[in-house]
Amino acid sequence: MADGKLYLGTRRYSSWSLRGWLLVKLARLEVEEIVIPIAGGVTAAVREVSPNGLVPYLEHQGAKIWESIAIAEYCAEFEPGLWPADRLTRAHARAIAAEMHAGFRALRIAMPMNLGRDYTGVGQNPDSLADVAHIDRLWTTTREKYGASGPYLFGDVFNAADAMFAPVVARFLTFAPPLSDAARVYCKAVRAHPLVEQWYAQAAEEPQSWQLEKYENLA
Ligand SMILES: N[C@@H](CCC(=O)N[C@@H](CS)C(=O)NCC(=O)O)C(=O)O
């Protein structure tokens, strides 16, 4: 019996839904997943259920949580390993996760998530490339300092920071902007994570009628 509901948007496109879903799965919350096909702007069905009119939106054991960064903190109450145990390392993880939540707008506009297309070389402009370079540096310096024990940002555990950046990995795989070798290796590791694999597989099964012209013809 489910303890609540997780509202998501079209898996193929909804980068924020991917974050929320990964966090909920990593915390092993038992919720019913409700996928609403998004309209590519304002989706009436999302507005009807979600307090901020956006997905992801989580209802769990009486708690109502929107905004993916708040979902991360809520999930970490059930699975503390979502953040690193060491205080200073945890501070860094929270800082980069929050930076992702707040920023990289140029990248998000120029390279919208689409799990089913190859848009190699599309979406590159000075602002989006500056975001790409900044993220590459963030990943590389984080992995150099904290990631020695494994392939993820903080080593062998795929944590909340990885969940926040997973849709960026998806964008980089679709749009193939210039990346360092270290960033490429990180992208491969995230793509190979079983939950990311599951999300891609479920996205591939969505009805074609959910696809939106504006995201399918960027090239
Ligand atoms: N800041 C929000 C962003 C959520 C967001 O923008 N979600 C998009 C889908 S990726 C959305 O719901 N857009 C409205 C719609 O499609 O109707 C969060 O962190 O959860």
PDB file of C-alpha atoms and ligand atoms in Angstrom:
ATOM      1  CA  MET A   1       0.000   0.000   0.000  1.00  0.00           C
ATOM      2  CA  ALA A   2       1.486   3.329  -1.098  1.00  0.00           C
ATOM      3  CA  ASP A   3       2.268   6.042   1.463  1.00  0.00           C
ATOM      4  CA  GLY A   4       1.461   8.849  -0.930  1.00  0.00           C
ATOM      5  CA  LYS A   5       1.792  10.178  -4.445  1.00  0.00           C
ATOM      6  CA  LEU A   6       4.600  11.526  -6.579  1.00  0.00           C
ATOM      7  CA  TYR A   7       3.427  13.688  -9.466  1.00  0.00           C
ATOM      8  CA  LEU A   8       5.784  13.760 -12.424  1.00  0.00           C
ATOM      9  CA  GLY A   9       5.820  15.228 -15.928  1.00  0.00           C
ATOM     10  CA  THR A  10       6.586  13.452 -19.196  1.00  0.00           C
ATOM     11  CA  ARG A  11       9.740  11.447 -18.502  1.00  0.00           C
ATOM     12  CA  ARG A  12      11.240  12.240 -21.913  1.00  0.00           C
ATOM     13  CA  TYR A  13      11.296  15.981 -21.184  1.00  0.00           C
ATOM     14  CA  SER A  14      10.814  16.710 -17.501  1.00  0.00           C
ATOM     15  CA  SER A  15      14.263  17.216 -16.054  1.00  0.00           C
ATOM     16  CA  TRP A  16      12.959  18.356 -12.677  1.00  0.00           C
ATOM     17  CA  SER A  17      10.756  15.284 -12.441  1.00  0.00           C
ATOM     18  CA  LEU A  18      13.802  13.104 -12.983  1.00  0.00           C
ATOM     19  CA  ARG A  19      15.471  14.775  -9.981  1.00  0.00           C
ATOM     20  CA  GLY A  20      12.454  14.301  -7.722  1.00  0.00           C
ATOM     21  CA  TRP A  21      11.930  10.711  -8.811  1.00  0.00           C
ATOM     22  CA  LEU A  22      15.580   9.765  -8.263  1.00  0.00           C
ATOM     23  CA  LEU A  23      15.489  11.263  -4.770  1.00  0.00           C
ATOM     24  CA  VAL A  24      12.275   9.457  -3.841  1.00  0.00           C
ATOM     25  CA  LYS A  25      13.591   6.159  -5.210  1.00  0.00           C
ATOM     26  CA  LEU A  26      16.953   6.552  -3.452  1.00  0.00           C
ATOM     27  CA  ALA A  27      15.077   7.168  -0.195  1.00  0.00           C
ATOM     28  CA  ARG A  28      12.868   4.129  -0.958  1.00  0.00           C
ATOM     29  CA  LEU A  29       9.619   5.994  -0.272  1.00  0.00           C
ATOM     30  CA  GLU A  30       6.591   3.934  -1.280  1.00  0.00           C
ATOM     31  CA  VAL A  31       4.508   6.235  -3.434  1.00  0.00           C
ATOM     32  CA  GLU A  32       2.185   5.953  -6.377  1.00  0.00           C
ATOM     33  CA  GLU A  33       3.755   7.603  -9.418  1.00  0.00           C
ATOM     34  CA  ILE A  34       1.417   9.767 -11.461  1.00  0.00           C
ATOM     35  CA  VAL A  35       2.838  10.980 -14.770  1.00  0.00           C
ATOM     36  CA  ILE A  36       1.129  13.986 -16.319  1.00  0.00           C
ATOM     37  CA  PRO A  37       1.957  14.716 -19.972  1.00  0.00           C
ATOM     38  CA  ILE A  38       3.368  18.246 -19.937  1.00  0.00           C
ATOM     39  CA  ALA A  39       2.265  20.854 -22.426  1.00  0.00           C
ATOM     40  CA  GLY A  40       5.598  22.630 -22.731  1.00  0.00           C
ATOM     41  CA  GLY A  41       4.551  25.730 -20.817  1.00  0.00           C
ATOM     42  CA  VAL A  42       1.663  25.723 -18.406  1.00  0.00           C
ATOM     43  CA  THR A  43      -0.057  22.359 -17.995  1.00  0.00           C
ATOM     44  CA  ALA A  44      -3.584  22.670 -16.584  1.00  0.00           C
ATOM     45  CA  ALA A  45      -3.524  19.163 -15.064  1.00  0.00           C
ATOM     46  CA  VAL A  46      -0.301  20.006 -13.196  1.00  0.00           C
ATOM     47  CA  ARG A  47      -1.764  23.280 -11.918  1.00  0.00           C
ATOM     48  CA  GLU A  48      -4.757  21.409 -10.559  1.00  0.00           C
ATOM     49  CA  VAL A  49      -2.704  19.191  -8.266  1.00  0.00           C
ATOM     50  CA  SER A  50       0.559  20.944  -7.437  1.00  0.00           C
ATOM     51  CA  PRO A  51       0.832  23.927  -5.032  1.00  0.00           C
ATOM     52  CA  ASN A  52       3.408  25.702  -7.224  1.00  0.00           C
ATOM     53  CA  GLY A  53       1.866  24.502 -10.486  1.00  0.00           C
ATOM     54  CA  LEU A  54       4.995  22.497 -11.257  1.00  0.00           C
ATOM     55  CA  VAL A  55       6.266  18.931 -11.122  1.00  0.00           C
ATOM     56  CA  PRO A  56       7.744  17.134  -9.274  1.00  0.00           C
ATOM     57  CA  TYR A  57       5.279  17.311  -6.407  1.00  0.00           C
ATOM     58  CA  LEU A  58       5.345  14.804  -3.553  1.00  0.00           C
ATOM     59  CA  GLU A  59       2.654  13.892  -1.047  1.00  0.00           C
ATOM     60  CA  HIS A  60       3.957  11.467   1.567  1.00  0.00           C
ATOM     61  CA  GLN A  61       2.491  10.443   4.924  1.00  0.00           C
ATOM     62  CA  GLY A  62       0.652  13.763   5.240  1.00  0.00           C
ATOM     63  CA  ALA A  63       3.595  15.895   4.074  1.00  0.00           C
ATOM     64  CA  LYS A  64       3.229  17.965   0.930  1.00  0.00           C
ATOM     65  CA  ILE A  65       6.517  18.909  -0.696  1.00  0.00           C
ATOM     66  CA  TRP A  66       7.215  20.820  -3.869  1.00  0.00           C
ATOM     67  CA  GLU A  67      10.507  22.212  -5.280  1.00  0.00           C
ATOM     68  CA  SER A  68      13.078  19.547  -5.972  1.00  0.00           C
ATOM     69  CA  ILE A  69      15.581  20.886  -3.445  1.00  0.00           C
ATOM     70  CA  ALA A  70      12.950  20.598  -0.696  1.00  0.00           C
ATOM     71  CA  ILE A  71      12.169  17.069  -1.897  1.00  0.00           C
ATOM     72  CA  ALA A  72      15.887  16.320  -1.556  1.00  0.00           C
ATOM     73  CA  GLU A  73      15.915  17.477   2.055  1.00  0.00           C
ATOM     74  CA  TYR A  74      12.698  15.595   2.840  1.00  0.00           C
ATOM     75  CA  CYS A  75      14.041  12.381   1.323  1.00  0.00           C
ATOM     76  CA  ALA A  76      17.305  12.778   3.240  1.00  0.00           C
ATOM     77  CA  GLU A  77      15.310  12.566   6.482  1.00  0.00           C
ATOM     78  CA  PHE A  78      14.494   8.978   5.466  1.00  0.00           C
ATOM     79  CA  GLU A  79      17.833   8.220   3.788  1.00  0.00           C
ATOM     80  CA  PRO A  80      20.593  10.331   5.435  1.00  0.00           C
ATOM     81  CA  GLY A  81      23.119   8.870   2.979  1.00  0.00           C
ATOM     82  CA  LEU A  82      21.651  11.192   0.361  1.00  0.00           C
ATOM     83  CA  TRP A  83      24.085  13.736   1.780  1.00  0.00           C
ATOM     84  CA  PRO A  84      27.727  12.970   2.725  1.00  0.00           C
ATOM     85  CA  ALA A  85      28.289  12.175   6.409  1.00  0.00           C
ATOM     86  CA  ASP A  86      31.177  14.621   6.889  1.00  0.00           C
ATOM     87  CA  ARG A  87      30.013  18.181   7.671  1.00  0.00           C
ATOM     88  CA  LEU A  88      32.363  20.005   5.288  1.00  0.00           C
ATOM     89  CA  THR A  89      31.755  17.536   2.466  1.00  0.00           C
ATOM     90  CA  ARG A  90      28.013  17.767   3.088  1.00  0.00           C
ATOM     91  CA  ALA A  91      28.212  21.564   2.926  1.00  0.00           C
ATOM     92  CA  HIS A  92      29.859  21.339  -0.488  1.00  0.00           C
ATOM     93  CA  ALA A  93      27.281  18.820  -1.718  1.00  0.00           C
ATOM     94  CA  ARG A  94      24.447  21.085  -0.597  1.00  0.00           C
ATOM     95  CA  ALA A  95      26.096  24.127  -2.194  1.00  0.00           C
ATOM     96  CA  ILE A  96      26.459  22.551  -5.624  1.00  0.00           C
ATOM     97  CA  ALA A  97      22.975  21.014  -5.463  1.00  0.00           C
ATOM     98  CA  ALA A  98      21.520  24.416  -4.564  1.00  0.00           C
ATOM     99  CA  GLU A  99      23.511  26.094  -7.334  1.00  0.00           C
ATOM    100  CA  MET A 100      21.982  23.624  -9.785  1.00  0.00           C
ATOM    101  CA  HIS A 101      18.515  24.264  -8.409  1.00  0.00           C
ATOM    102  CA  ALA A 102      18.917  28.027  -8.780  1.00  0.00           C
ATOM    103  CA  GLY A 103      20.905  28.383 -11.937  1.00  0.00           C
ATOM    104  CA  PHE A 104      22.295  27.392 -15.305  1.00  0.00           C
ATOM    105  CA  ARG A 105      19.327  28.986 -17.023  1.00  0.00           C
ATOM    106  CA  ALA A 106      21.142  29.563 -20.318  1.00  0.00           C
ATOM    107  CA  LEU A 107      21.971  25.865 -20.550  1.00  0.00           C
ATOM    108  CA  ARG A 108      18.448  24.837 -19.610  1.00  0.00           C
ATOM    109  CA  ILE A 109      16.924  27.092 -22.279  1.00  0.00           C
ATOM    110  CA  ALA A 110      19.352  26.207 -25.081  1.00  0.00           C
ATOM    111  CA  MET A 111      19.501  22.462 -24.399  1.00  0.00           C
ATOM    112  CA  PRO A 112      16.118  21.256 -23.114  1.00  0.00           C
ATOM    113  CA  MET A 113      16.070  17.666 -21.938  1.00  0.00           C
ATOM    114  CA  ASN A 114      14.959  15.202 -24.588  1.00  0.00           C
ATOM    115  CA  LEU A 115      15.852  11.583 -23.909  1.00  0.00           C
ATOM    116  CA  GLY A 116      14.939  10.411 -27.392  1.00  0.00           C
ATOM    117  CA  ARG A 117      16.895  12.647 -29.761  1.00  0.00           C
ATOM    118  CA  ASP A 118      20.481  13.159 -30.908  1.00  0.00           C
ATOM    119  CA  TYR A 119      21.012  16.930 -30.992  1.00  0.00           C
ATOM    120  CA  THR A 120      24.795  16.838 -31.254  1.00  0.00           C
ATOM    121  CA  GLY A 121      26.153  20.377 -31.602  1.00  0.00           C
ATOM    122  CA  VAL A 122      22.758  22.089 -31.203  1.00  0.00           C
ATOM    123  CA  GLY A 123      22.163  24.777 -28.580  1.00  0.00           C
ATOM    124  CA  GLN A 124      25.705  26.090 -28.282  1.00  0.00           C
ATOM    125  CA  ASN A 125      25.871  29.829 -27.642  1.00  0.00           C
ATOM    126  CA  PRO A 126      28.270  31.863 -25.456  1.00  0.00           C
ATOM    127  CA  ASP A 127      25.975  31.729 -22.412  1.00  0.00           C
ATOM    128  CA  SER A 128      25.071  28.043 -22.628  1.00  0.00           C
ATOM    129  CA  LEU A 129      28.721  27.149 -23.233  1.00  0.00           C
ATOM    130  CA  ALA A 130      29.736  29.206 -20.194  1.00  0.00           C
ATOM    131  CA  ASP A 131      27.259  27.165 -18.126  1.00  0.00           C
ATOM    132  CA  VAL A 132      28.653  23.935 -19.585  1.00  0.00           C
ATOM    133  CA  ALA A 133      32.218  24.965 -18.716  1.00  0.00           C
ATOM    134  CA  HIS A 134      31.194  25.988 -15.210  1.00  0.00           C
ATOM    135  CA  ILE A 135      29.425  22.671 -14.577  1.00  0.00           C
ATOM    136  CA  ASP A 136      32.388  20.771 -16.002  1.00  0.00           C
ATOM    137  CA  ARG A 137      34.673  22.588 -13.529  1.00  0.00           C
ATOM    138  CA  LEU A 138      32.263  21.960 -10.637  1.00  0.00           C
ATOM    139  CA  TRP A 139      32.097  18.237 -11.375  1.00  0.00           C
ATOM    140  CA  THR A 140      35.830  17.921 -11.953  1.00  0.00           C
ATOM    141  CA  THR A 141      36.933  19.803  -8.852  1.00  0.00           C
ATOM    142  CA  THR A 142      34.322  18.037  -6.710  1.00  0.00           C
ATOM    143  CA  ARG A 143      35.395  14.624  -7.941  1.00  0.00           C
ATOM    144  CA  GLU A 144      39.090  15.481  -7.470  1.00  0.00           C
ATOM    145  CA  LYS A 145      38.506  16.525  -3.886  1.00  0.00           C
ATOM    146  CA  TYR A 146      35.760  14.166  -2.710  1.00  0.00           C
ATOM    147  CA  GLY A 147      35.211  11.454  -5.325  1.00  0.00           C
ATOM    148  CA  ALA A 148      38.184   9.103  -5.012  1.00  0.00           C
ATOM    149  CA  SER A 149      36.152   6.142  -3.725  1.00  0.00           C
ATOM    150  CA  GLY A 150      33.934   5.755  -6.811  1.00  0.00           C
ATOM    151  CA  PRO A 151      32.515   7.195 -10.042  1.00  0.00           C
ATOM    152  CA  TYR A 152      30.033   9.713  -8.613  1.00  0.00           C
ATOM    153  CA  LEU A 153      30.554  13.281  -7.392  1.00  0.00           C
ATOM    154  CA  PHE A 154      31.250  12.160  -3.836  1.00  0.00           C
ATOM    155  CA  GLY A 155      32.675   8.739  -4.605  1.00  0.00           C
ATOM    156  CA  ASP A 156      30.909   5.418  -4.476  1.00  0.00           C
ATOM    157  CA  VAL A 157      27.439   6.625  -3.417  1.00  0.00           C
ATOM    158  CA  PHE A 158      25.069   8.185  -5.958  1.00  0.00           C
ATOM    159  CA  ASN A 159      23.708  10.946  -3.726  1.00  0.00           C
ATOM    160  CA  ALA A 160      21.403  13.971  -3.822  1.00  0.00           C
ATOM    161  CA  ALA A 161      23.969  16.086  -5.667  1.00  0.00           C
ATOM    162  CA  ASP A 162      24.209  13.444  -8.389  1.00  0.00           C
ATOM    163  CA  ALA A 163      20.412  13.351  -8.571  1.00  0.00           C
ATOM    164  CA  MET A 164      20.328  17.124  -9.058  1.00  0.00           C
ATOM    165  CA  PHE A 165      22.857  16.915 -11.899  1.00  0.00           C
ATOM    166  CA  ALA A 166      21.492  13.754 -13.568  1.00  0.00           C
ATOM    167  CA  PRO A 167      19.283  15.713 -16.007  1.00  0.00           C
ATOM    168  CA  VAL A 168      22.326  17.812 -16.950  1.00  0.00           C
ATOM    169  CA  VAL A 169      24.104  14.584 -17.814  1.00  0.00           C
ATOM    170  CA  ALA A 170      21.081  13.674 -19.950  1.00  0.00           C
ATOM    171  CA  ARG A 171      21.323  17.021 -21.735  1.00  0.00           C
ATOM    172  CA  PHE A 172      25.046  16.585 -22.320  1.00  0.00           C
ATOM    173  CA  LEU A 173      24.434  13.130 -23.802  1.00  0.00           C
ATOM    174  CA  THR A 174      21.771  14.518 -26.142  1.00  0.00           C
ATOM    175  CA  PHE A 175      23.520  17.773 -27.169  1.00  0.00           C
ATOM    176  CA  ALA A 176      27.172  16.688 -26.868  1.00  0.00           C
ATOM    177  CA  PRO A 177      28.712  20.054 -25.960  1.00  0.00           C
ATOM    178  CA  PRO A 178      32.505  20.193 -25.489  1.00  0.00           C
ATOM    179  CA  LEU A 179      33.441  18.489 -22.204  1.00  0.00           C
ATOM    180  CA  SER A 180      36.607  17.446 -20.426  1.00  0.00           C
ATOM    181  CA  ASP A 181      37.475  13.759 -20.340  1.00  0.00           C
ATOM    182  CA  ALA A 182      36.724  13.707 -16.599  1.00  0.00           C
ATOM    183  CA  ALA A 183      33.225  15.113 -17.174  1.00  0.00           C
ATOM    184  CA  ARG A 184      32.608  12.585 -19.950  1.00  0.00           C
ATOM    185  CA  VAL A 185      33.562   9.741 -17.613  1.00  0.00           C
ATOM    186  CA  TYR A 186      31.184  11.107 -14.958  1.00  0.00           C
ATOM    187  CA  CYS A 187      28.364  11.319 -17.548  1.00  0.00           C
ATOM    188  CA  LYS A 188      28.897   7.665 -18.439  1.00  0.00           C
ATOM    189  CA  ALA A 189      28.731   6.623 -14.789  1.00  0.00           C
ATOM    190  CA  VAL A 190      25.486   8.517 -14.170  1.00  0.00           C
ATOM    191  CA  ARG A 191      23.878   7.190 -17.351  1.00  0.00           C
ATOM    192  CA  ALA A 192      24.777   3.640 -16.293  1.00  0.00           C
ATOM    193  CA  HIS A 193      23.187   3.959 -12.838  1.00  0.00           C
ATOM    194  CA  PRO A 194      20.276   1.464 -12.642  1.00  0.00           C
ATOM    195  CA  LEU A 195      17.728   4.118 -11.681  1.00  0.00           C
ATOM    196  CA  VAL A 196      18.767   6.391 -14.553  1.00  0.00           C
ATOM    197  CA  GLU A 197      18.571   3.379 -16.843  1.00  0.00           C
ATOM    198  CA  GLN A 198      15.056   2.664 -15.534  1.00  0.00           C
ATOM    199  CA  TRP A 199      13.962   6.265 -16.143  1.00  0.00           C
ATOM    200  CA  TYR A 200      15.248   6.168 -19.763  1.00  0.00           C
ATOM    201  CA  ALA A 201      13.493   2.829 -20.346  1.00  0.00           C
ATOM    202  CA  GLN A 202      10.193   4.152 -19.000  1.00  0.00           C
ATOM    203  CA  ALA A 203      10.581   7.326 -21.084  1.00  0.00           C
ATOM    204  CA  ALA A 204      10.995   5.202 -24.202  1.00  0.00           C
ATOM    205  CA  GLU A 205       7.621   3.569 -23.495  1.00  0.00           C
ATOM    206  CA  GLU A 206       5.651   6.798 -23.268  1.00  0.00           C
ATOM    207  CA  PRO A 207       3.012   7.306 -25.966  1.00  0.00           C
ATOM    208  CA  GLN A 208       4.203   9.162 -29.034  1.00  0.00           C
ATOM    209  CA  SER A 209       1.178  11.430 -28.658  1.00  0.00           C
ATOM    210  CA  TRP A 210       2.907  12.972 -25.594  1.00  0.00           C
ATOM    211  CA  GLN A 211       5.742  14.278 -27.766  1.00  0.00           C
ATOM    212  CA  LEU A 212       5.831  18.005 -28.378  1.00  0.00           C
ATOM    213  CA  GLU A 213       6.778  19.537 -31.702  1.00  0.00           C
ATOM    214  CA  LYS A 214       8.782  22.312 -30.011  1.00  0.00           C
ATOM    215  CA  TYR A 215      11.142  19.817 -28.379  1.00  0.00           C
ATOM    216  CA  GLU A 216      11.345  17.340 -31.240  1.00  0.00           C
ATOM    217  CA  ASN A 217      12.544  19.664 -33.997  1.00  0.00           C
ATOM    218  CA  LEU A 218      15.388  21.708 -32.544  1.00  0.00           C
ATOM    219  CA  ALA A 219      18.039  20.788 -35.086  1.00  0.00           C
TER     220      ALA A 219
HETATM  221  N1  LIG B   1      12.001  24.867  -9.278  1.00  0.00           N
HETATM  222  C1  LIG B   1      11.164  23.731  -9.594  1.00  0.00           C
HETATM  223  C2  LIG B   1      11.147  23.591 -11.098  1.00  0.00           C
HETATM  224  C3  LIG B   1      10.080  22.597 -11.559  1.00  0.00           C
HETATM  225  C4  LIG B   1       9.700  22.785 -13.016  1.00  0.00           C
HETATM  226  O1  LIG B   1       9.976  23.835 -13.655  1.00  0.00           O
HETATM  227  N2  LIG B   1       9.021  21.782 -13.570  1.00  0.00           N
HETATM  228  C5  LIG B   1       8.514  21.869 -14.922  1.00  0.00           C
HETATM  229  C6  LIG B   1       8.653  20.534 -15.659  1.00  0.00           C
HETATM  230  S1  LIG B   1      10.345  20.088 -15.896  1.00  0.00           S
HETATM  231  C7  LIG B   1       7.034  22.169 -14.902  1.00  0.00           C
HETATM  232  O2  LIG B   1       6.318  21.662 -14.046  1.00  0.00           O
HETATM  233  N3  LIG B   1       6.560  23.029 -15.820  1.00  0.00           N
HETATM  234  C8  LIG B   1       5.168  23.371 -15.874  1.00  0.00           C
HETATM  235  C9  LIG B   1       4.416  22.538 -16.826  1.00  0.00           C
HETATM  236  O3  LIG B   1       5.038  21.808 -17.618  1.00  0.00           O
HETATM  237  O4  LIG B   1       3.191  22.629 -16.797  1.00  0.00           O
HETATM  238  C10 LIG B   1      11.713  22.484  -8.896  1.00  0.00           C
HETATM  239  O5  LIG B   1      12.851  22.512  -8.436  1.00  0.00           O
HETATM  240  O6  LIG B   1      10.996  21.485  -8.750  1.00  0.00           O
END
